[in-house]
């Protein structure tokens, strides 16, 4: 059962040394505090009696107000308890303050705003798309946290799979975004951990094929004769560079400046994870980067010629739009380049990351180093590439099960 207590917050005293009186609510050992907008000097506060001492000129009026607020609070708390015994402490505070419980979408859209304010526009837009799709399904009415349960998740999964024809991994991505918001709401005591619908709802990610290039295919792409003034030339160079230089993401390569480059290293803070990585460039990567270098090049110039310093790139939305446009253009060119190089694979820039990772593991680089250079938050992500390499090694071992070719006996020549 929730309890209440009147407390004087002396640590929040104003300059005139008057301190505010708060009403403390406790539910499941979790306290919440409601300001009563009353201030008094500490010498007038009776802590044991939870009231203003008679020496204060307005003690009678103030104590009557405190009793009224405490009684109203207890009534509100009991009403909430009867309606929902599992209501979290935040719901009790909202009830006492006369605030309606926040619905899921109000909370969720406010939560994802943090990504926009931090300049993580891609993340913000992904979450927004997930929430908009969910809101289309639930309808215009308020959707409360307590409406999230296993039954609802099953129905929504069936809707995405059947009506929307979403692929299994698309469904999982949607649920991961929703789960992220639910987990944050639990941290902020909007809902109790035991009411988390995802606690007993399993998400199954289907492994997708990782497309990567062989050494021969990398060489075929690198050796294509292209016009140095064409965008295809620069798109190809950036792709081959990534295949040799740690599989750096295209968003980071597009923004790479000469100030990130030393004689043989690239040092950068990755846009996606914020991790700082230092990549020593092998010979073939250096050969590409030297094509763009000159003695008088300004340090704040971009290495690859896609962004211009005159762009209003300080605006995260403008920067994100430019990077998205360049990425689309690059991927279109890569498909054409693959055909020209007779590579029968669906090429897009992210395959350069797959290519570098599989090459690194095949050459014996430790998986922890591969993970660090790729900026992975978890080594489990990197282990996907280890499985690819192991599968190739298993296939290579099959030669020992192959039957040796039967040698035909040479016919004896008949002597006359």
Short mmCIF file of C-alpha atoms in Angstrom, two decimals:
data_model
loop_
_atom_site.label_atom_id
_atom_site.label_comp_id
_atom_site.label_asym_id
_atom_site.label_seq_id
_atom_site.Cartn_x
_atom_site.Cartn_y
_atom_site.Cartn_z
CA UNK A 1 0.00 0.00 0.00
CA UNK A 2 1.36 3.46 -0.85
CA UNK A 3 2.30 5.84 1.97
CA UNK A 4 2.69 9.62 2.25
CA UNK A 5 4.82 11.96 4.32
CA UNK A 6 5.38 15.72 4.44
CA UNK A 7 9.06 16.69 4.15
CA UNK A 8 10.91 20.00 4.25
CA UNK A 9 13.61 20.12 1.53
CA UNK A 10 16.20 22.31 3.26
CA UNK A 11 18.74 21.60 0.49
CA UNK A 12 16.41 23.43 -1.94
CA UNK A 13 16.16 26.59 0.18
CA UNK A 14 15.88 29.95 -1.59
CA UNK A 15 18.22 32.89 -1.02
CA UNK A 16 16.01 34.07 1.86
CA UNK A 17 16.61 30.60 3.43
CA UNK A 18 12.96 29.55 3.11
CA UNK A 19 12.72 25.86 2.11
CA UNK A 20 9.94 24.13 0.14
CA UNK A 21 7.51 21.58 1.61
CA UNK A 22 7.09 18.40 -0.45
CA UNK A 23 4.67 15.51 -0.23
CA UNK A 24 6.56 12.23 -0.50
CA UNK A 25 4.77 9.23 -2.02
CA UNK A 26 6.22 5.74 -1.63
CA UNK A 27 5.09 2.72 -3.65
CA UNK A 28 7.10 -0.51 -3.85
CA UNK A 29 9.95 1.29 -2.03
CA UNK A 30 10.16 3.84 -4.84
CA UNK A 31 9.68 7.45 -3.71
CA UNK A 32 8.14 10.24 -5.76
CA UNK A 33 7.92 13.85 -4.61
CA UNK A 34 5.20 16.43 -5.23
CA UNK A 35 5.89 20.10 -4.59
CA UNK A 36 3.16 21.81 -2.53
CA UNK A 37 4.39 25.32 -3.46
CA UNK A 38 4.80 26.31 0.20
CA UNK A 39 8.02 27.78 1.65
CA UNK A 40 8.97 28.34 5.30
CA UNK A 41 12.10 28.85 7.37
CA UNK A 42 13.41 25.53 8.78
CA UNK A 43 12.97 26.79 12.36
CA UNK A 44 9.17 26.78 11.86
CA UNK A 45 8.97 23.16 10.67
CA UNK A 46 7.88 20.38 13.05
CA UNK A 47 9.45 17.30 11.44
CA UNK A 48 7.89 14.76 13.83
CA UNK A 49 4.42 16.26 13.57
CA UNK A 50 4.78 17.02 9.84
CA UNK A 51 3.31 20.48 10.32
CA UNK A 52 4.15 24.15 10.68
CA UNK A 53 4.95 25.23 14.24
CA UNK A 54 2.57 27.64 16.00
CA UNK A 55 5.26 30.33 16.04
CA UNK A 56 4.74 30.94 12.31
CA UNK A 57 2.25 33.80 11.68
CA UNK A 58 0.28 31.73 9.12
CA UNK A 59 0.62 28.33 10.81
CA UNK A 60 -3.15 27.69 11.13
CA UNK A 61 -3.92 28.41 7.48
CA UNK A 62 -0.85 26.54 6.21
CA UNK A 63 -1.51 23.45 8.34
CA UNK A 64 -5.13 23.33 7.15
CA UNK A 65 -3.84 23.38 3.57
CA UNK A 66 -1.30 20.61 4.30
CA UNK A 67 -3.98 18.38 5.87
CA UNK A 68 -6.27 18.97 2.89
CA UNK A 69 -3.54 18.13 0.36
CA UNK A 70 -2.48 15.02 2.29
CA UNK A 71 -6.08 13.74 2.53
CA UNK A 72 -6.69 14.42 -1.18
CA UNK A 73 -3.46 12.61 -2.01
CA UNK A 74 -4.42 9.52 0.01
CA UNK A 75 -7.83 9.44 -1.67
CA UNK A 76 -6.21 9.63 -5.12
CA UNK A 77 -3.69 6.94 -4.20
CA UNK A 78 -6.40 4.58 -2.97
CA UNK A 79 -8.43 5.16 -6.15
CA UNK A 80 -5.41 4.27 -8.28
CA UNK A 81 -4.67 1.21 -6.12
CA UNK A 82 -8.22 -0.09 -6.53
CA UNK A 83 -8.14 0.52 -10.28
CA UNK A 84 -4.67 -0.99 -10.78
CA UNK A 85 -2.81 -2.60 -7.85
CA UNK A 86 0.32 -2.81 -10.02
CA UNK A 87 0.35 0.89 -10.91
CA UNK A 88 3.94 2.24 -10.74
CA UNK A 89 4.99 5.14 -8.52
CA UNK A 90 4.93 7.61 -11.41
CA UNK A 91 1.22 6.88 -11.96
CA UNK A 92 0.53 7.66 -8.30
CA UNK A 93 2.38 10.96 -8.59
CA UNK A 94 0.43 11.88 -11.72
CA UNK A 95 -2.83 11.07 -9.95
CA UNK A 96 -1.95 13.25 -6.95
CA UNK A 97 -0.91 16.11 -9.24
CA UNK A 98 -4.07 15.76 -11.29
CA UNK A 99 -2.11 14.78 -14.39
CA UNK A 100 -3.57 12.18 -16.72
CA UNK A 101 -1.27 9.15 -17.29
CA UNK A 102 0.80 9.69 -20.42
CA UNK A 103 -0.06 7.46 -23.32
CA UNK A 104 2.60 5.39 -25.07
CA UNK A 105 2.91 7.52 -28.21
CA UNK A 106 3.23 10.81 -26.31
CA UNK A 107 6.08 9.29 -24.32
CA UNK A 108 7.64 7.52 -27.33
CA UNK A 109 7.75 10.53 -29.65
CA UNK A 110 9.20 12.65 -26.85
CA UNK A 111 11.83 9.98 -26.18
CA UNK A 112 13.03 9.73 -29.80
CA UNK A 113 13.37 13.53 -30.01
CA UNK A 114 16.67 13.08 -28.17
CA UNK A 115 18.15 11.44 -31.27
CA UNK A 116 17.15 14.40 -33.41
CA UNK A 117 18.60 16.89 -30.92
CA UNK A 118 21.88 14.90 -30.84
CA UNK A 119 22.13 15.02 -34.63
CA UNK A 120 21.39 11.30 -35.07
CA UNK A 121 18.89 12.00 -37.82
CA UNK A 122 18.98 8.51 -39.33
CA UNK A 123 18.19 6.88 -35.97
CA UNK A 124 15.44 9.41 -35.30
CA UNK A 125 13.80 8.75 -38.66
CA UNK A 126 13.97 4.97 -38.23
CA UNK A 127 12.25 5.17 -34.83
CA UNK A 128 9.71 7.65 -36.16
CA UNK A 129 8.84 5.32 -39.06
CA UNK A 130 8.34 2.42 -36.64
CA UNK A 131 6.07 4.49 -34.38
CA UNK A 132 4.07 5.92 -37.28
CA UNK A 133 3.44 2.40 -38.61
CA UNK A 134 2.38 1.21 -35.15
CA UNK A 135 0.12 4.25 -34.67
CA UNK A 136 -1.58 3.55 -38.00
CA UNK A 137 -2.37 0.07 -36.68
CA UNK A 138 -3.62 1.12 -33.21
CA UNK A 139 -5.73 4.02 -34.51
CA UNK A 140 -6.15 7.64 -33.40
CA UNK A 141 -7.22 6.89 -29.81
CA UNK A 142 -4.78 7.01 -26.91
CA UNK A 143 -2.73 3.85 -26.50
CA UNK A 144 -1.63 3.23 -22.91
CA UNK A 145 1.40 1.28 -21.76
CA UNK A 146 -0.80 -1.34 -20.13
CA UNK A 147 -2.26 -2.21 -23.54
CA UNK A 148 1.08 -3.70 -24.49
CA UNK A 149 0.88 -7.41 -23.75
CA UNK A 150 1.85 -10.65 -25.46
CA UNK A 151 -1.55 -10.93 -27.14
CA UNK A 152 -1.15 -7.47 -28.69
CA UNK A 153 2.40 -8.23 -29.86
CA UNK A 154 1.22 -11.45 -31.50
CA UNK A 155 -1.63 -9.66 -33.26
CA UNK A 156 0.67 -6.88 -34.47
CA UNK A 157 3.24 -9.40 -35.70
CA UNK A 158 0.50 -11.20 -37.65
CA UNK A 159 -0.55 -7.84 -39.13
CA UNK A 160 2.99 -6.99 -40.25
CA UNK A 161 3.57 -10.48 -41.63
CA UNK A 162 0.18 -10.97 -43.30
CA UNK A 163 -1.27 -7.59 -44.22
CA UNK A 164 1.92 -5.56 -44.69
CA UNK A 165 3.94 -8.49 -46.10
CA UNK A 166 6.95 -7.47 -43.99
CA UNK A 167 9.98 -9.75 -44.00
CA UNK A 168 10.88 -11.52 -40.71
CA UNK A 169 13.90 -9.30 -40.04
CA UNK A 170 11.84 -6.16 -40.71
CA UNK A 171 9.38 -7.34 -38.06
CA UNK A 172 12.22 -7.96 -35.60
CA UNK A 173 13.69 -4.49 -36.30
CA UNK A 174 10.30 -2.90 -35.57
CA UNK A 175 9.92 -4.80 -32.31
CA UNK A 176 13.48 -3.98 -31.23
CA UNK A 177 12.72 -0.27 -31.59
CA UNK A 178 9.49 -0.61 -29.59
CA UNK A 179 11.29 -2.70 -26.96
CA UNK A 180 13.95 0.00 -26.63
CA UNK A 181 11.24 2.54 -25.78
CA UNK A 182 9.51 0.16 -23.34
CA UNK A 183 12.82 -0.50 -21.54
CA UNK A 184 13.41 3.23 -21.17
CA UNK A 185 9.90 3.66 -19.74
CA UNK A 186 10.69 0.94 -17.19
CA UNK A 187 13.86 2.80 -16.15
CA UNK A 188 11.78 5.93 -15.61
CA UNK A 189 9.17 3.98 -13.59
CA UNK A 190 6.34 4.51 -16.06
CA UNK A 191 5.70 0.78 -15.98
CA UNK A 192 6.85 -2.04 -13.74
CA UNK A 193 9.51 -4.47 -15.05
CA UNK A 194 7.15 -7.42 -14.58
CA UNK A 195 4.71 -5.80 -17.02
CA UNK A 196 7.26 -5.70 -19.82
CA UNK A 197 5.54 -7.58 -22.69
CA UNK A 198 8.89 -8.41 -24.28
CA UNK A 199 10.12 -10.31 -21.21
CA UNK A 200 8.44 -13.47 -22.52
CA UNK A 201 8.21 -12.62 -26.20
CA UNK A 202 11.04 -14.03 -28.26
CA UNK A 203 12.35 -12.31 -31.36
CA UNK A 204 13.93 -14.50 -34.01
CA UNK A 205 16.38 -12.87 -36.40
CA UNK A 206 16.90 -14.81 -39.61
CA UNK A 207 20.54 -14.75 -40.71
CA UNK A 208 20.82 -12.98 -44.05
CA UNK A 209 23.43 -13.70 -46.68
CA UNK A 210 26.48 -11.44 -46.38
CA UNK A 211 27.68 -10.50 -49.85
CA UNK A 212 31.44 -10.01 -50.10
CA UNK A 213 34.03 -9.90 -52.85
CA UNK A 214 36.88 -12.30 -53.44
CA UNK A 215 40.42 -11.05 -54.03
CA UNK A 216 39.96 -11.62 -57.76
CA UNK A 217 36.73 -9.60 -57.81
CA UNK A 218 38.34 -6.72 -55.89
CA UNK A 219 41.13 -6.64 -58.47
CA UNK A 220 38.65 -6.78 -61.36
CA UNK A 221 36.80 -3.77 -59.95
CA UNK A 222 40.00 -1.87 -59.18
CA UNK A 223 41.41 -2.46 -62.67
CA UNK A 224 38.40 -1.07 -64.57
CA UNK A 225 39.43 1.76 -66.89
CA UNK A 226 37.35 4.77 -65.84
CA UNK A 227 37.35 8.48 -66.60
CA UNK A 228 39.10 10.20 -63.63
CA UNK A 229 36.65 13.10 -63.99
CA UNK A 230 33.61 10.84 -63.56
CA UNK A 231 31.74 10.15 -60.33
CA UNK A 232 32.00 6.42 -61.03
CA UNK A 233 35.76 6.75 -60.74
CA UNK A 234 35.48 8.31 -57.26
CA UNK A 235 32.72 5.95 -56.12
CA UNK A 236 34.86 2.97 -57.18
CA UNK A 237 37.92 4.38 -55.41
CA UNK A 238 36.03 4.96 -52.17
CA UNK A 239 34.63 1.41 -52.29
CA UNK A 240 38.03 -0.22 -52.93
CA UNK A 241 39.54 1.98 -50.20
CA UNK A 242 36.98 0.65 -47.70
CA UNK A 243 37.74 -2.95 -48.75
CA UNK A 244 41.36 -2.37 -47.68
CA UNK A 245 40.89 0.13 -44.81
CA UNK A 246 38.85 -1.56 -42.12
CA UNK A 247 35.50 -1.52 -43.91
CA UNK A 248 34.85 2.10 -42.88
CA UNK A 249 31.16 3.01 -43.31
CA UNK A 250 30.24 5.22 -46.24
CA UNK A 251 28.81 7.92 -43.94
CA UNK A 252 32.24 8.21 -42.27
CA UNK A 253 34.21 8.07 -45.53
CA UNK A 254 32.13 10.82 -47.12
CA UNK A 255 32.95 13.08 -44.14
CA UNK A 256 36.62 12.06 -43.94
CA UNK A 257 38.94 15.08 -43.93
CA UNK A 258 42.68 15.47 -44.38
CA UNK A 259 42.91 16.37 -40.70
CA UNK A 260 41.89 12.74 -40.02
CA UNK A 261 44.88 11.52 -42.04
CA UNK A 262 48.52 11.16 -40.97
CA UNK A 263 51.27 9.66 -43.10
CA UNK A 264 49.79 6.15 -42.91
CA UNK A 265 46.82 6.28 -40.49
CA UNK A 266 43.19 7.35 -40.45
CA UNK A 267 41.79 8.52 -37.10
CA UNK A 268 38.07 9.18 -36.87
CA UNK A 269 35.03 9.17 -34.62
CA UNK A 270 32.37 6.99 -36.23
CA UNK A 271 29.01 8.61 -36.87
CA UNK A 272 26.90 5.56 -36.01
CA UNK A 273 28.42 4.48 -32.68
CA UNK A 274 30.58 7.47 -31.72
CA UNK A 275 33.55 5.15 -31.16
CA UNK A 276 37.01 6.47 -32.01
CA UNK A 277 39.04 4.21 -34.29
CA UNK A 278 42.55 4.39 -35.68
CA UNK A 279 43.21 2.45 -38.88
CA UNK A 280 46.70 1.87 -40.24
CA UNK A 281 46.37 1.99 -44.00
CA UNK A 282 47.81 -0.85 -46.07
CA UNK A 283 49.67 -0.09 -49.29
CA UNK A 284 46.67 -0.35 -51.64
CA UNK A 285 44.58 2.01 -49.48
CA UNK A 286 47.46 4.52 -49.40
CA UNK A 287 47.78 4.37 -53.18
CA UNK A 288 44.13 5.42 -53.49
CA UNK A 289 44.31 8.22 -50.96
CA UNK A 290 47.49 9.62 -52.51
CA UNK A 291 45.55 10.24 -55.74
CA UNK A 292 43.64 13.00 -53.90
CA UNK A 293 46.55 14.49 -51.95
CA UNK A 294 48.52 17.62 -52.75
CA UNK A 295 51.04 19.62 -50.73
CA UNK A 296 48.78 22.66 -50.35
CA UNK A 297 45.53 20.83 -49.56
CA UNK A 298 43.74 22.47 -46.56
CA UNK A 299 43.38 20.23 -43.50
CA UNK A 300 39.64 20.83 -43.33
CA UNK A 301 39.05 19.71 -46.93
CA UNK A 302 37.19 16.46 -47.50
CA UNK A 303 39.37 13.65 -48.88
CA UNK A 304 36.78 12.27 -51.28
CA UNK A 305 35.17 14.92 -53.53
CA UNK A 306 31.51 14.60 -52.57
CA UNK A 307 30.85 17.26 -49.92
CA UNK A 308 31.66 20.93 -50.27
CA UNK A 309 32.72 23.16 -47.39
CA UNK A 310 30.19 25.77 -48.50
CA UNK A 311 27.33 23.39 -47.77
CA UNK A 312 25.36 24.15 -44.63
CA UNK A 313 26.68 20.94 -43.11
CA UNK A 314 26.42 22.13 -39.53
CA UNK A 315 22.70 21.45 -39.76
CA UNK A 316 22.38 17.68 -39.02
CA UNK A 317 19.30 17.40 -41.23
CA UNK A 318 21.06 18.92 -44.23
CA UNK A 319 24.14 16.74 -43.64
CA UNK A 320 22.02 13.59 -43.35
CA UNK A 321 20.16 14.45 -46.56
CA UNK A 322 23.44 15.01 -48.45
CA UNK A 323 24.96 11.75 -47.19
CA UNK A 324 21.78 9.82 -48.10
CA UNK A 325 21.82 11.30 -51.61
CA UNK A 326 25.51 10.48 -52.14
CA UNK A 327 24.99 6.94 -50.82
CA UNK A 328 22.13 6.31 -53.24
CA UNK A 329 24.20 7.66 -56.16
CA UNK A 330 27.19 5.51 -55.12
CA UNK A 331 25.13 2.33 -54.87
CA UNK A 332 23.63 2.92 -58.32
CA UNK A 333 27.12 3.30 -59.79
CA UNK A 334 28.41 0.22 -57.95
CA UNK A 335 25.77 -1.96 -59.60
CA UNK A 336 26.91 -0.71 -63.01
CA UNK A 337 30.56 -1.21 -62.10
CA UNK A 338 29.89 -4.78 -60.96
CA UNK A 339 28.40 -5.59 -64.37
CA UNK A 340 31.37 -4.00 -66.12
CA UNK A 341 33.76 -6.09 -64.01
CA UNK A 342 31.65 -9.24 -64.65
CA UNK A 343 30.90 -9.61 -60.93
CA UNK A 344 27.63 -11.50 -60.57
CA UNK A 345 26.75 -10.16 -57.13
CA UNK A 346 24.37 -7.48 -55.87
CA UNK A 347 26.88 -4.79 -54.98
CA UNK A 348 26.18 -1.90 -52.60
CA UNK A 349 28.61 0.03 -50.45
CA UNK A 350 28.00 -1.94 -47.26
CA UNK A 351 29.40 -5.04 -48.97
CA UNK A 352 32.83 -3.39 -48.63
CA UNK A 353 32.51 -3.91 -44.84
CA UNK A 354 31.63 -7.57 -45.38
CA UNK A 355 34.54 -7.88 -47.80
CA UNK A 356 37.09 -6.38 -45.43
CA UNK A 357 35.90 -8.43 -42.44
CA UNK A 358 36.05 -11.78 -44.25
CA UNK A 359 39.45 -10.90 -45.77
CA UNK A 360 40.84 -9.92 -42.37
CA UNK A 361 39.70 -13.14 -40.70
CA UNK A 362 40.97 -15.29 -43.55
CA UNK A 363 44.36 -13.62 -43.24
CA UNK A 364 44.45 -14.59 -39.56
CA UNK A 365 43.55 -11.31 -37.82
CA UNK A 366 42.16 -11.92 -34.33
CA UNK A 367 38.40 -11.45 -34.13
CA UNK A 368 38.74 -8.89 -31.28
CA UNK A 369 40.86 -6.68 -33.55
CA UNK A 370 38.40 -7.02 -36.42
CA UNK A 371 35.57 -6.04 -34.06
CA UNK A 372 37.49 -3.01 -32.76
CA UNK A 373 38.47 -1.75 -36.22
CA UNK A 374 34.90 -2.11 -37.49
CA UNK A 375 33.56 -0.15 -34.51
CA UNK A 376 31.24 -2.95 -33.40
CA UNK A 377 29.66 -2.50 -29.97
CA UNK A 378 29.55 -6.26 -29.48
CA UNK A 379 31.87 -9.00 -30.69
CA UNK A 380 28.75 -11.07 -31.44
CA UNK A 381 28.20 -8.89 -34.51
CA UNK A 382 31.71 -9.71 -35.73
CA UNK A 383 31.20 -13.44 -35.13
CA UNK A 384 28.80 -13.47 -38.09
CA UNK A 385 31.82 -13.03 -40.36
CA UNK A 386 33.75 -15.72 -38.50
CA UNK A 387 30.93 -18.15 -39.32
CA UNK A 388 31.21 -17.24 -43.01
CA UNK A 389 34.96 -17.92 -42.99
CA UNK A 390 34.51 -21.17 -41.04
CA UNK A 391 31.86 -22.32 -43.52
CA UNK A 392 34.31 -21.69 -46.37
CA UNK A 393 37.01 -23.65 -44.53
CA UNK A 394 34.59 -26.53 -43.96
CA UNK A 395 33.80 -26.54 -47.65
CA UNK A 396 37.51 -26.58 -48.46
CA UNK A 397 37.94 -29.67 -46.27
CA UNK A 398 35.44 -31.56 -48.43
CA UNK A 399 38.24 -32.25 -50.90
CA UNK A 400 39.39 -35.04 -48.59
CA UNK A 401 36.09 -36.86 -49.12
CA UNK A 402 36.25 -36.64 -52.87
CA UNK A 403 37.08 -39.84 -54.69
CA UNK A 404 40.37 -39.61 -56.57
CA UNK A 405 39.97 -39.78 -60.31
CA UNK A 406 40.34 -43.28 -61.73
CA UNK A 407 43.37 -43.51 -63.91
CA UNK A 408 42.74 -45.23 -67.21
CA UNK A 409 45.18 -47.96 -68.06
CA UNK A 410 47.23 -47.18 -71.10
CA UNK A 411 46.62 -49.56 -73.96
CA UNK A 412 49.58 -51.74 -74.81
CA UNK A 413 50.75 -51.15 -78.30
CA UNK A 414 50.83 -54.37 -80.34
CA UNK A 415 54.14 -55.07 -81.92
CA UNK A 416 54.13 -56.38 -85.39
#
